[in-house]
């Protein structure tokens, strides 16, 4: 099971939108996918996907259920874990509960090929816990200069803790492929110059009204408008993410 954490520092860049739709695109490629909503402040994956989960991470933190038992079926065959405010409870529950949680994460490999964490804005310890749990951190950046500096700041904190941490980037909400390339170039340049590391590009997802439309309609884009340009961009990113396992193993 490959574990990816979607992050990026800045709020509103499209972490949740991409985590959810890439999860569905991976499921459409035949992968068994669990999407873990690890955003403490604004857990909203269930709203975005139009599903209601009966159970959430609190039941696991309390010890009433195991992680596998709180999986909720979602669109395109993905399965959902609703974390929300229980993430804080998990962090406060002490090392024993945390160790149990970590072993339950690993047990998910019996039912999943891919686990995607959607994290909130910022880089506090609670977010870092999930980023460090992942095999790969996926930074979402937009052409907004503050997004590029926030993504860089996240990379900096991660690299400081682990110089070899695998980090890749999706550029979201660019107006053209040219702009998207420039954003990745700028972020990779500062990371190379100041941190001595190269970032891996997973491609880009351009600004598209079909994205806004799907969110307003609370209908998953990959189901509602699978032929839109944005859905095709996402399918390509999912392909790149799928190839990443092989790429990292051969590195
Ligand atoms: N490619 C895109 N094209 C158009 N709009 C987009 C695109 N990606 C995201 N958006 C818009 O950006 C908004 C914010 O997206 P999202 O909630 O996924 O961001 P986030 O990074 O998860 O935010 P937060 O930090 O609050 O969790 C969405 O409501 C959507 O309208
Ligand atoms: Mg979000």
PDB file of C-alpha atoms and ligand atoms in Angstrom:
ATOM      1  CA  UNK A   1       0.000   0.000   0.000  1.00  0.00           C
ATOM      2  CA  UNK A   2       1.364   3.395  -1.019  1.00  0.00           C
ATOM      3  CA  UNK A   3       0.631   6.327   1.291  1.00  0.00           C
ATOM      4  CA  UNK A   4       0.380   9.864  -0.112  1.00  0.00           C
ATOM      5  CA  UNK A   5      -0.229  13.035   1.911  1.00  0.00           C
ATOM      6  CA  UNK A   6      -1.642  16.071   0.121  1.00  0.00           C
ATOM      7  CA  UNK A   7      -0.368  19.281   1.644  1.00  0.00           C
ATOM      8  CA  UNK A   8       1.023  22.633   0.579  1.00  0.00           C
ATOM      9  CA  UNK A   9       0.848  25.065   3.440  1.00  0.00           C
ATOM     10  CA  UNK A  10      -1.565  27.568   1.989  1.00  0.00           C
ATOM     11  CA  UNK A  11      -5.323  27.306   2.440  1.00  0.00           C
ATOM     12  CA  UNK A  12      -7.732  27.094  -0.471  1.00  0.00           C
ATOM     13  CA  UNK A  13      -5.230  25.965  -3.105  1.00  0.00           C
ATOM     14  CA  UNK A  14      -7.236  22.839  -3.958  1.00  0.00           C
ATOM     15  CA  UNK A  15      -5.728  20.142  -1.697  1.00  0.00           C
ATOM     16  CA  UNK A  16      -9.087  18.588  -0.874  1.00  0.00           C
ATOM     17  CA  UNK A  17     -10.436  18.927  -4.408  1.00  0.00           C
ATOM     18  CA  UNK A  18      -7.346  17.217  -5.835  1.00  0.00           C
ATOM     19  CA  UNK A  19      -6.983  14.574  -3.105  1.00  0.00           C
ATOM     20  CA  UNK A  20     -10.600  13.492  -3.615  1.00  0.00           C
ATOM     21  CA  UNK A  21     -10.574  13.542  -7.410  1.00  0.00           C
ATOM     22  CA  UNK A  22      -7.142  11.928  -7.751  1.00  0.00           C
ATOM     23  CA  UNK A  23      -8.425   9.226  -5.365  1.00  0.00           C
ATOM     24  CA  UNK A  24     -11.375   8.612  -7.691  1.00  0.00           C
ATOM     25  CA  UNK A  25      -9.152   8.676 -10.790  1.00  0.00           C
ATOM     26  CA  UNK A  26      -6.893   6.050  -9.181  1.00  0.00           C
ATOM     27  CA  UNK A  27      -9.971   3.949  -8.404  1.00  0.00           C
ATOM     28  CA  UNK A  28     -10.977   4.254 -12.066  1.00  0.00           C
ATOM     29  CA  UNK A  29      -7.522   2.838 -12.906  1.00  0.00           C
ATOM     30  CA  UNK A  30      -8.403  -0.214 -10.826  1.00  0.00           C
ATOM     31  CA  UNK A  31      -6.675   0.687  -7.563  1.00  0.00           C
ATOM     32  CA  UNK A  32      -8.322   0.129  -4.196  1.00  0.00           C
ATOM     33  CA  UNK A  33      -8.214   3.567  -2.617  1.00  0.00           C
ATOM     34  CA  UNK A  34      -8.833   4.885   0.891  1.00  0.00           C
ATOM     35  CA  UNK A  35      -9.168   8.653   1.248  1.00  0.00           C
ATOM     36  CA  UNK A  36      -8.435   9.862   4.774  1.00  0.00           C
ATOM     37  CA  UNK A  37      -9.785  13.291   5.697  1.00  0.00           C
ATOM     38  CA  UNK A  38      -7.119  14.426   8.152  1.00  0.00           C
ATOM     39  CA  UNK A  39      -8.093  18.095   8.132  1.00  0.00           C
ATOM     40  CA  UNK A  40      -8.742  18.979  11.737  1.00  0.00           C
ATOM     41  CA  UNK A  41     -10.255  22.409  11.129  1.00  0.00           C
ATOM     42  CA  UNK A  42     -12.415  21.916   8.085  1.00  0.00           C
ATOM     43  CA  UNK A  43     -13.065  18.235   7.526  1.00  0.00           C
ATOM     44  CA  UNK A  44     -15.181  18.463   4.398  1.00  0.00           C
ATOM     45  CA  UNK A  45     -14.368  15.542   2.123  1.00  0.00           C
ATOM     46  CA  UNK A  46     -17.719  13.915   2.918  1.00  0.00           C
ATOM     47  CA  UNK A  47     -19.556  17.104   1.955  1.00  0.00           C
ATOM     48  CA  UNK A  48     -17.531  17.437  -1.235  1.00  0.00           C
ATOM     49  CA  UNK A  49     -18.310  13.856  -2.188  1.00  0.00           C
ATOM     50  CA  UNK A  50     -21.923  13.994  -1.070  1.00  0.00           C
ATOM     51  CA  UNK A  51     -21.607  11.039   1.310  1.00  0.00           C
ATOM     52  CA  UNK A  52     -22.549  10.725   4.963  1.00  0.00           C
ATOM     53  CA  UNK A  53     -20.375   8.612   7.163  1.00  0.00           C
ATOM     54  CA  UNK A  54     -21.918   6.901  10.137  1.00  0.00           C
ATOM     55  CA  UNK A  55     -18.584   6.528  11.914  1.00  0.00           C
ATOM     56  CA  UNK A  56     -15.488   8.677  12.193  1.00  0.00           C
ATOM     57  CA  UNK A  57     -12.010   8.623  13.666  1.00  0.00           C
ATOM     58  CA  UNK A  58     -13.416   9.370  17.128  1.00  0.00           C
ATOM     59  CA  UNK A  59     -14.708   5.788  17.322  1.00  0.00           C
ATOM     60  CA  UNK A  60     -11.147   4.602  16.702  1.00  0.00           C
ATOM     61  CA  UNK A  61      -9.601   7.021  19.194  1.00  0.00           C
ATOM     62  CA  UNK A  62     -12.115   5.800  21.800  1.00  0.00           C
ATOM     63  CA  UNK A  63     -11.100   2.242  21.040  1.00  0.00           C
ATOM     64  CA  UNK A  64     -14.667   1.267  20.093  1.00  0.00           C
ATOM     65  CA  UNK A  65     -13.856   0.374  16.490  1.00  0.00           C
ATOM     66  CA  UNK A  66     -10.777  -0.269  14.389  1.00  0.00           C
ATOM     67  CA  UNK A  67      -9.877   1.885  11.410  1.00  0.00           C
ATOM     68  CA  UNK A  68     -11.065  -0.712   8.925  1.00  0.00           C
ATOM     69  CA  UNK A  69     -14.528  -0.691  10.497  1.00  0.00           C
ATOM     70  CA  UNK A  70     -15.093   3.031   9.974  1.00  0.00           C
ATOM     71  CA  UNK A  71     -14.457   2.988   6.206  1.00  0.00           C
ATOM     72  CA  UNK A  72     -17.394   4.552   4.366  1.00  0.00           C
ATOM     73  CA  UNK A  73     -18.063   3.710   0.714  1.00  0.00           C
ATOM     74  CA  UNK A  74     -17.733   6.699  -1.598  1.00  0.00           C
ATOM     75  CA  UNK A  75     -18.047   7.457  -5.311  1.00  0.00           C
ATOM     76  CA  UNK A  76     -16.121   5.450  -7.932  1.00  0.00           C
ATOM     77  CA  UNK A  77     -15.562   2.725  -5.327  1.00  0.00           C
ATOM     78  CA  UNK A  78     -13.222   4.685  -3.062  1.00  0.00           C
ATOM     79  CA  UNK A  79     -13.492   4.337   0.713  1.00  0.00           C
ATOM     80  CA  UNK A  80     -13.480   7.230   3.121  1.00  0.00           C
ATOM     81  CA  UNK A  81     -12.134   7.871   6.630  1.00  0.00           C
ATOM     82  CA  UNK A  82     -13.541  10.953   8.321  1.00  0.00           C
ATOM     83  CA  UNK A  83     -10.984  12.320  10.737  1.00  0.00           C
ATOM     84  CA  UNK A  84     -12.032  15.853  11.593  1.00  0.00           C
ATOM     85  CA  UNK A  85     -11.756  17.047  15.166  1.00  0.00           C
ATOM     86  CA  UNK A  86     -10.881  13.505  16.315  1.00  0.00           C
ATOM     87  CA  UNK A  87      -7.394  14.104  14.866  1.00  0.00           C
ATOM     88  CA  UNK A  88      -6.697  16.329  17.872  1.00  0.00           C
ATOM     89  CA  UNK A  89      -8.028  13.609  20.192  1.00  0.00           C
ATOM     90  CA  UNK A  90      -5.662  11.164  18.527  1.00  0.00           C
ATOM     91  CA  UNK A  91      -2.673  13.441  19.110  1.00  0.00           C
ATOM     92  CA  UNK A  92      -3.660  13.843  22.789  1.00  0.00           C
ATOM     93  CA  UNK A  93      -4.386  10.155  23.337  1.00  0.00           C
ATOM     94  CA  UNK A  94      -0.797   9.262  24.171  1.00  0.00           C
ATOM     95  CA  UNK A  95       1.862   7.074  22.546  1.00  0.00           C
ATOM     96  CA  UNK A  96       0.059   3.765  23.133  1.00  0.00           C
ATOM     97  CA  UNK A  97      -3.095   4.801  21.281  1.00  0.00           C
ATOM     98  CA  UNK A  98      -0.937   6.390  18.590  1.00  0.00           C
ATOM     99  CA  UNK A  99       0.989   3.135  18.129  1.00  0.00           C
ATOM    100  CA  UNK A 100      -2.303   1.237  17.851  1.00  0.00           C
ATOM    101  CA  UNK A 101      -3.511   3.753  15.281  1.00  0.00           C
ATOM    102  CA  UNK A 102      -0.307   3.382  13.250  1.00  0.00           C
ATOM    103  CA  UNK A 103      -0.613  -0.389  13.204  1.00  0.00           C
ATOM    104  CA  UNK A 104      -4.249  -0.059  12.096  1.00  0.00           C
ATOM    105  CA  UNK A 105      -3.084   2.192   9.259  1.00  0.00           C
ATOM    106  CA  UNK A 106      -0.721  -0.564   8.120  1.00  0.00           C
ATOM    107  CA  UNK A 107      -3.521  -3.133   8.358  1.00  0.00           C
ATOM    108  CA  UNK A 108      -5.419  -1.127   5.736  1.00  0.00           C
ATOM    109  CA  UNK A 109      -3.122  -2.683   3.164  1.00  0.00           C
ATOM    110  CA  UNK A 110      -5.400  -5.715   3.233  1.00  0.00           C
ATOM    111  CA  UNK A 111      -8.162  -3.614   1.688  1.00  0.00           C
ATOM    112  CA  UNK A 112      -6.278  -0.810  -0.070  1.00  0.00           C
ATOM    113  CA  UNK A 113      -3.512  -0.294  -2.621  1.00  0.00           C
ATOM    114  CA  UNK A 114      -3.388   3.442  -2.036  1.00  0.00           C
ATOM    115  CA  UNK A 115      -4.032   5.585   1.039  1.00  0.00           C
ATOM    116  CA  UNK A 116      -4.392   9.338   0.520  1.00  0.00           C
ATOM    117  CA  UNK A 117      -4.334  11.792   3.420  1.00  0.00           C
ATOM    118  CA  UNK A 118      -5.978  15.148   2.816  1.00  0.00           C
ATOM    119  CA  UNK A 119      -4.403  17.556   5.298  1.00  0.00           C
ATOM    120  CA  UNK A 120      -5.427  21.074   6.234  1.00  0.00           C
ATOM    121  CA  UNK A 121      -3.639  24.357   5.698  1.00  0.00           C
ATOM    122  CA  UNK A 122      -0.449  25.056   7.654  1.00  0.00           C
ATOM    123  CA  UNK A 123       2.406  22.894   8.885  1.00  0.00           C
ATOM    124  CA  UNK A 124       1.723  22.351  12.566  1.00  0.00           C
ATOM    125  CA  UNK A 125       2.624  19.143  14.390  1.00  0.00           C
ATOM    126  CA  UNK A 126      -0.704  17.495  13.735  1.00  0.00           C
ATOM    127  CA  UNK A 127      -0.237  17.956   9.997  1.00  0.00           C
ATOM    128  CA  UNK A 128       3.413  16.917  10.198  1.00  0.00           C
ATOM    129  CA  UNK A 129       2.351  13.624  11.804  1.00  0.00           C
ATOM    130  CA  UNK A 130       0.433  12.720   8.651  1.00  0.00           C
ATOM    131  CA  UNK A 131       3.084  14.052   6.277  1.00  0.00           C
ATOM    132  CA  UNK A 132       5.745  11.951   7.978  1.00  0.00           C
ATOM    133  CA  UNK A 133       3.500   8.892   7.893  1.00  0.00           C
ATOM    134  CA  UNK A 134       3.306   9.078   4.106  1.00  0.00           C
ATOM    135  CA  UNK A 135       5.700   7.532   1.584  1.00  0.00           C
ATOM    136  CA  UNK A 136       5.357  10.652  -0.512  1.00  0.00           C
ATOM    137  CA  UNK A 137       4.291  14.201   0.274  1.00  0.00           C
ATOM    138  CA  UNK A 138       2.328  15.798  -2.544  1.00  0.00           C
ATOM    139  CA  UNK A 139       2.530  19.581  -2.418  1.00  0.00           C
ATOM    140  CA  UNK A 140      -0.272  21.484  -4.104  1.00  0.00           C
ATOM    141  CA  UNK A 141       0.796  24.902  -5.353  1.00  0.00           C
ATOM    142  CA  UNK A 142      -0.940  27.576  -7.412  1.00  0.00           C
ATOM    143  CA  UNK A 143       0.446  30.556  -9.367  1.00  0.00           C
ATOM    144  CA  UNK A 144      -0.310  32.720  -6.329  1.00  0.00           C
ATOM    145  CA  UNK A 145       3.150  33.819  -5.048  1.00  0.00           C
ATOM    146  CA  UNK A 146       2.112  33.175  -1.431  1.00  0.00           C
ATOM    147  CA  UNK A 147       1.213  29.612  -2.391  1.00  0.00           C
ATOM    148  CA  UNK A 148       4.697  29.070  -3.848  1.00  0.00           C
ATOM    149  CA  UNK A 149       6.377  30.430  -0.707  1.00  0.00           C
ATOM    150  CA  UNK A 150       4.099  28.326   1.533  1.00  0.00           C
ATOM    151  CA  UNK A 151       4.837  25.182  -0.487  1.00  0.00           C
ATOM    152  CA  UNK A 152       8.549  25.961  -0.212  1.00  0.00           C
ATOM    153  CA  UNK A 153       8.204  26.494   3.555  1.00  0.00           C
ATOM    154  CA  UNK A 154       6.532  23.081   3.855  1.00  0.00           C
ATOM    155  CA  UNK A 155       9.312  21.444   1.828  1.00  0.00           C
ATOM    156  CA  UNK A 156      11.883  23.146   4.040  1.00  0.00           C
ATOM    157  CA  UNK A 157      10.394  21.806   7.276  1.00  0.00           C
ATOM    158  CA  UNK A 158      10.099  18.308   5.789  1.00  0.00           C
ATOM    159  CA  UNK A 159      13.638  18.240   4.395  1.00  0.00           C
ATOM    160  CA  UNK A 160      15.028  19.498   7.690  1.00  0.00           C
ATOM    161  CA  UNK A 161      13.495  16.477   9.437  1.00  0.00           C
ATOM    162  CA  UNK A 162      14.422  14.031   6.670  1.00  0.00           C
ATOM    163  CA  UNK A 163      16.788  15.129   3.881  1.00  0.00           C
ATOM    164  CA  UNK A 164      15.637  12.294   1.608  1.00  0.00           C
ATOM    165  CA  UNK A 165      11.882  12.686   2.071  1.00  0.00           C
ATOM    166  CA  UNK A 166      10.179  12.123  -1.302  1.00  0.00           C
ATOM    167  CA  UNK A 167       8.296  15.272  -2.317  1.00  0.00           C
ATOM    168  CA  UNK A 168       6.303  15.845  -5.462  1.00  0.00           C
ATOM    169  CA  UNK A 169       4.231  18.746  -6.724  1.00  0.00           C
ATOM    170  CA  UNK A 170       0.915  19.315  -8.471  1.00  0.00           C
ATOM    171  CA  UNK A 171       0.371  22.807  -9.831  1.00  0.00           C
ATOM    172  CA  UNK A 172      -3.314  23.674  -9.559  1.00  0.00           C
ATOM    173  CA  UNK A 173      -5.398  26.543 -10.904  1.00  0.00           C
ATOM    174  CA  UNK A 174      -2.913  27.770 -13.487  1.00  0.00           C
ATOM    175  CA  UNK A 175      -4.422  29.502 -16.518  1.00  0.00           C
ATOM    176  CA  UNK A 176      -2.222  27.707 -19.011  1.00  0.00           C
ATOM    177  CA  UNK A 177       0.283  24.859 -19.194  1.00  0.00           C
ATOM    178  CA  UNK A 178       2.970  27.474 -19.703  1.00  0.00           C
ATOM    179  CA  UNK A 179       2.043  29.212 -16.455  1.00  0.00           C
ATOM    180  CA  UNK A 180       1.913  25.849 -14.646  1.00  0.00           C
ATOM    181  CA  UNK A 181       5.407  24.969 -15.867  1.00  0.00           C
ATOM    182  CA  UNK A 182       6.705  28.343 -14.676  1.00  0.00           C
ATOM    183  CA  UNK A 183       5.213  27.761 -11.207  1.00  0.00           C
ATOM    184  CA  UNK A 184       6.833  24.343 -10.887  1.00  0.00           C
ATOM    185  CA  UNK A 185      10.105  25.799 -12.220  1.00  0.00           C
ATOM    186  CA  UNK A 186      10.106  28.613  -9.660  1.00  0.00           C
ATOM    187  CA  UNK A 187       9.356  26.260  -6.755  1.00  0.00           C
ATOM    188  CA  UNK A 188      11.914  23.697  -7.870  1.00  0.00           C
ATOM    189  CA  UNK A 189      14.562  26.407  -8.407  1.00  0.00           C
ATOM    190  CA  UNK A 190      14.307  27.801  -4.873  1.00  0.00           C
ATOM    191  CA  UNK A 191      14.219  24.289  -3.407  1.00  0.00           C
ATOM    192  CA  UNK A 192      17.331  23.324  -5.357  1.00  0.00           C
ATOM    193  CA  UNK A 193      19.168  26.575  -4.550  1.00  0.00           C
ATOM    194  CA  UNK A 194      18.362  26.782  -0.847  1.00  0.00           C
ATOM    195  CA  UNK A 195      17.741  23.179   0.168  1.00  0.00           C
ATOM    196  CA  UNK A 196      19.807  21.267  -2.388  1.00  0.00           C
ATOM    197  CA  UNK A 197      16.898  19.091  -3.434  1.00  0.00           C
ATOM    198  CA  UNK A 198      14.943  18.441  -6.619  1.00  0.00           C
ATOM    199  CA  UNK A 199      11.166  18.146  -6.555  1.00  0.00           C
ATOM    200  CA  UNK A 200       9.253  15.706  -8.725  1.00  0.00           C
ATOM    201  CA  UNK A 201       6.494  17.090 -10.950  1.00  0.00           C
ATOM    202  CA  UNK A 202       3.221  15.171 -11.118  1.00  0.00           C
ATOM    203  CA  UNK A 203       1.842  17.592 -13.695  1.00  0.00           C
ATOM    204  CA  UNK A 204      -0.775  20.253 -13.449  1.00  0.00           C
ATOM    205  CA  UNK A 205      -4.506  20.821 -13.266  1.00  0.00           C
ATOM    206  CA  UNK A 206      -5.572  24.073 -14.841  1.00  0.00           C
ATOM    207  CA  UNK A 207      -8.241  26.477 -13.676  1.00  0.00           C
ATOM    208  CA  UNK A 208     -11.566  25.207 -14.958  1.00  0.00           C
ATOM    209  CA  UNK A 209     -15.147  26.163 -14.195  1.00  0.00           C
ATOM    210  CA  UNK A 210     -16.127  22.486 -14.264  1.00  0.00           C
ATOM    211  CA  UNK A 211     -14.219  22.179 -10.962  1.00  0.00           C
ATOM    212  CA  UNK A 212     -16.238  24.928  -9.292  1.00  0.00           C
ATOM    213  CA  UNK A 213     -19.384  23.523 -10.820  1.00  0.00           C
ATOM    214  CA  UNK A 214     -18.846  20.030  -9.385  1.00  0.00           C
ATOM    215  CA  UNK A 215     -18.110  21.423  -5.932  1.00  0.00           C
ATOM    216  CA  UNK A 216     -21.266  23.564  -5.923  1.00  0.00           C
ATOM    217  CA  UNK A 217     -23.338  20.646  -7.132  1.00  0.00           C
ATOM    218  CA  UNK A 218     -21.726  18.385  -4.494  1.00  0.00           C
ATOM    219  CA  UNK A 219     -21.229  15.817  -7.212  1.00  0.00           C
ATOM    220  CA  UNK A 220     -17.786  14.339  -7.702  1.00  0.00           C
ATOM    221  CA  UNK A 221     -16.172  15.759 -10.830  1.00  0.00           C
ATOM    222  CA  UNK A 222     -14.856  12.407 -12.022  1.00  0.00           C
ATOM    223  CA  UNK A 223     -18.447  11.087 -12.058  1.00  0.00           C
ATOM    224  CA  UNK A 224     -20.274  14.244 -13.112  1.00  0.00           C
ATOM    225  CA  UNK A 225     -17.979  15.562 -15.806  1.00  0.00           C
ATOM    226  CA  UNK A 226     -15.358  12.926 -16.554  1.00  0.00           C
ATOM    227  CA  UNK A 227     -14.746  14.268 -20.055  1.00  0.00           C
ATOM    228  CA  UNK A 228     -13.974  17.846 -18.960  1.00  0.00           C
ATOM    229  CA  UNK A 229     -10.440  19.160 -19.402  1.00  0.00           C
ATOM    230  CA  UNK A 230      -9.969  19.328 -15.612  1.00  0.00           C
ATOM    231  CA  UNK A 231     -11.015  15.668 -15.221  1.00  0.00           C
ATOM    232  CA  UNK A 232      -8.558  14.670 -17.945  1.00  0.00           C
ATOM    233  CA  UNK A 233      -5.803  16.681 -16.218  1.00  0.00           C
ATOM    234  CA  UNK A 234      -6.594  14.866 -12.973  1.00  0.00           C
ATOM    235  CA  UNK A 235      -6.550  11.453 -14.672  1.00  0.00           C
ATOM    236  CA  UNK A 236      -3.065  12.274 -15.993  1.00  0.00           C
ATOM    237  CA  UNK A 237      -1.860  13.307 -12.518  1.00  0.00           C
ATOM    238  CA  UNK A 238      -3.275  10.051 -11.121  1.00  0.00           C
ATOM    239  CA  UNK A 239      -1.302   8.151 -13.776  1.00  0.00           C
ATOM    240  CA  UNK A 240       1.876   9.973 -12.748  1.00  0.00           C
ATOM    241  CA  UNK A 241       1.194   9.192  -9.098  1.00  0.00           C
ATOM    242  CA  UNK A 242       0.580   5.547  -9.966  1.00  0.00           C
ATOM    243  CA  UNK A 243       3.941   5.396 -11.779  1.00  0.00           C
ATOM    244  CA  UNK A 244       5.712   6.999  -8.859  1.00  0.00           C
ATOM    245  CA  UNK A 245       5.973   3.762  -6.857  1.00  0.00           C
ATOM    246  CA  UNK A 246       7.934   2.101  -9.640  1.00  0.00           C
ATOM    247  CA  UNK A 247      10.018   5.233 -10.162  1.00  0.00           C
ATOM    248  CA  UNK A 248      10.983   5.481  -6.487  1.00  0.00           C
ATOM    249  CA  UNK A 249      11.790   1.785  -6.269  1.00  0.00           C
ATOM    250  CA  UNK A 250      14.151   1.970  -9.242  1.00  0.00           C
ATOM    251  CA  UNK A 251      15.817   5.169  -7.972  1.00  0.00           C
TER     252      UNK A 251
HETATM  253  N1  LIG B   1      -8.515  23.474 -10.889  1.00  0.00           N
HETATM  254  C1  LIG B   1      -9.446  24.270 -10.344  1.00  0.00           C
HETATM  255  N2  LIG B   1     -10.183  25.098 -11.125  1.00  0.00           N
HETATM  256  C2  LIG B   1     -11.112  25.922 -10.584  1.00  0.00           C
HETATM  257  N3  LIG B   1     -11.352  26.022  -9.274  1.00  0.00           N
HETATM  258  C3  LIG B   1     -10.662  25.233  -8.443  1.00  0.00           C
HETATM  259  C4  LIG B   1      -9.677  24.312  -8.917  1.00  0.00           C
HETATM  260  N4  LIG B   1      -9.154  23.657  -7.841  1.00  0.00           N
HETATM  261  C5  LIG B   1      -9.776  24.143  -6.752  1.00  0.00           C
HETATM  262  N5  LIG B   1     -10.695  25.100  -7.102  1.00  0.00           N
HETATM  263  C6  LIG B   1     -11.520  25.918  -6.221  1.00  0.00           C
HETATM  264  O1  LIG B   1     -10.787  26.196  -5.040  1.00  0.00           O
HETATM  265  C7  LIG B   1     -11.637  26.032  -3.913  1.00  0.00           C
HETATM  266  C8  LIG B   1     -10.812  25.516  -2.748  1.00  0.00           C
HETATM  267  O2  LIG B   1     -10.459  24.168  -2.973  1.00  0.00           O
HETATM  268  P1  LIG B   1     -10.172  23.167  -1.771  1.00  0.00           P
HETATM  269  O3  LIG B   1     -11.237  23.234  -0.753  1.00  0.00           O
HETATM  270  O4  LIG B   1      -9.872  21.857  -2.379  1.00  0.00           O
HETATM  271  O5  LIG B   1      -8.848  23.827  -1.193  1.00  0.00           O
HETATM  272  P2  LIG B   1      -7.986  23.337   0.075  1.00  0.00           P
HETATM  273  O6  LIG B   1      -6.571  23.554  -0.294  1.00  0.00           O
HETATM  274  O7  LIG B   1      -8.395  21.973   0.454  1.00  0.00           O
HETATM  275  O8  LIG B   1      -8.438  24.374   1.172  1.00  0.00           O
HETATM  276  P3  LIG B   1      -8.245  24.249   2.782  1.00  0.00           P
HETATM  277  O9  LIG B   1      -6.842  24.678   3.052  1.00  0.00           O
HETATM  278  O10 LIG B   1      -9.252  25.190   3.323  1.00  0.00           O
HETATM  279  O11 LIG B   1      -8.493  22.824   3.150  1.00  0.00           O
HETATM  280  C9  LIG B   1     -12.706  25.064  -4.352  1.00  0.00           C
HETATM  281  O12 LIG B   1     -13.923  25.388  -3.784  1.00  0.00           O
HETATM  282  C10 LIG B   1     -12.789  25.235  -5.835  1.00  0.00           C
HETATM  283  O13 LIG B   1     -13.861  26.109  -6.163  1.00  0.00           O
HETATM  284 MG1  LIG B   2      -9.062  21.174   2.266  1.00  0.00          MG
END
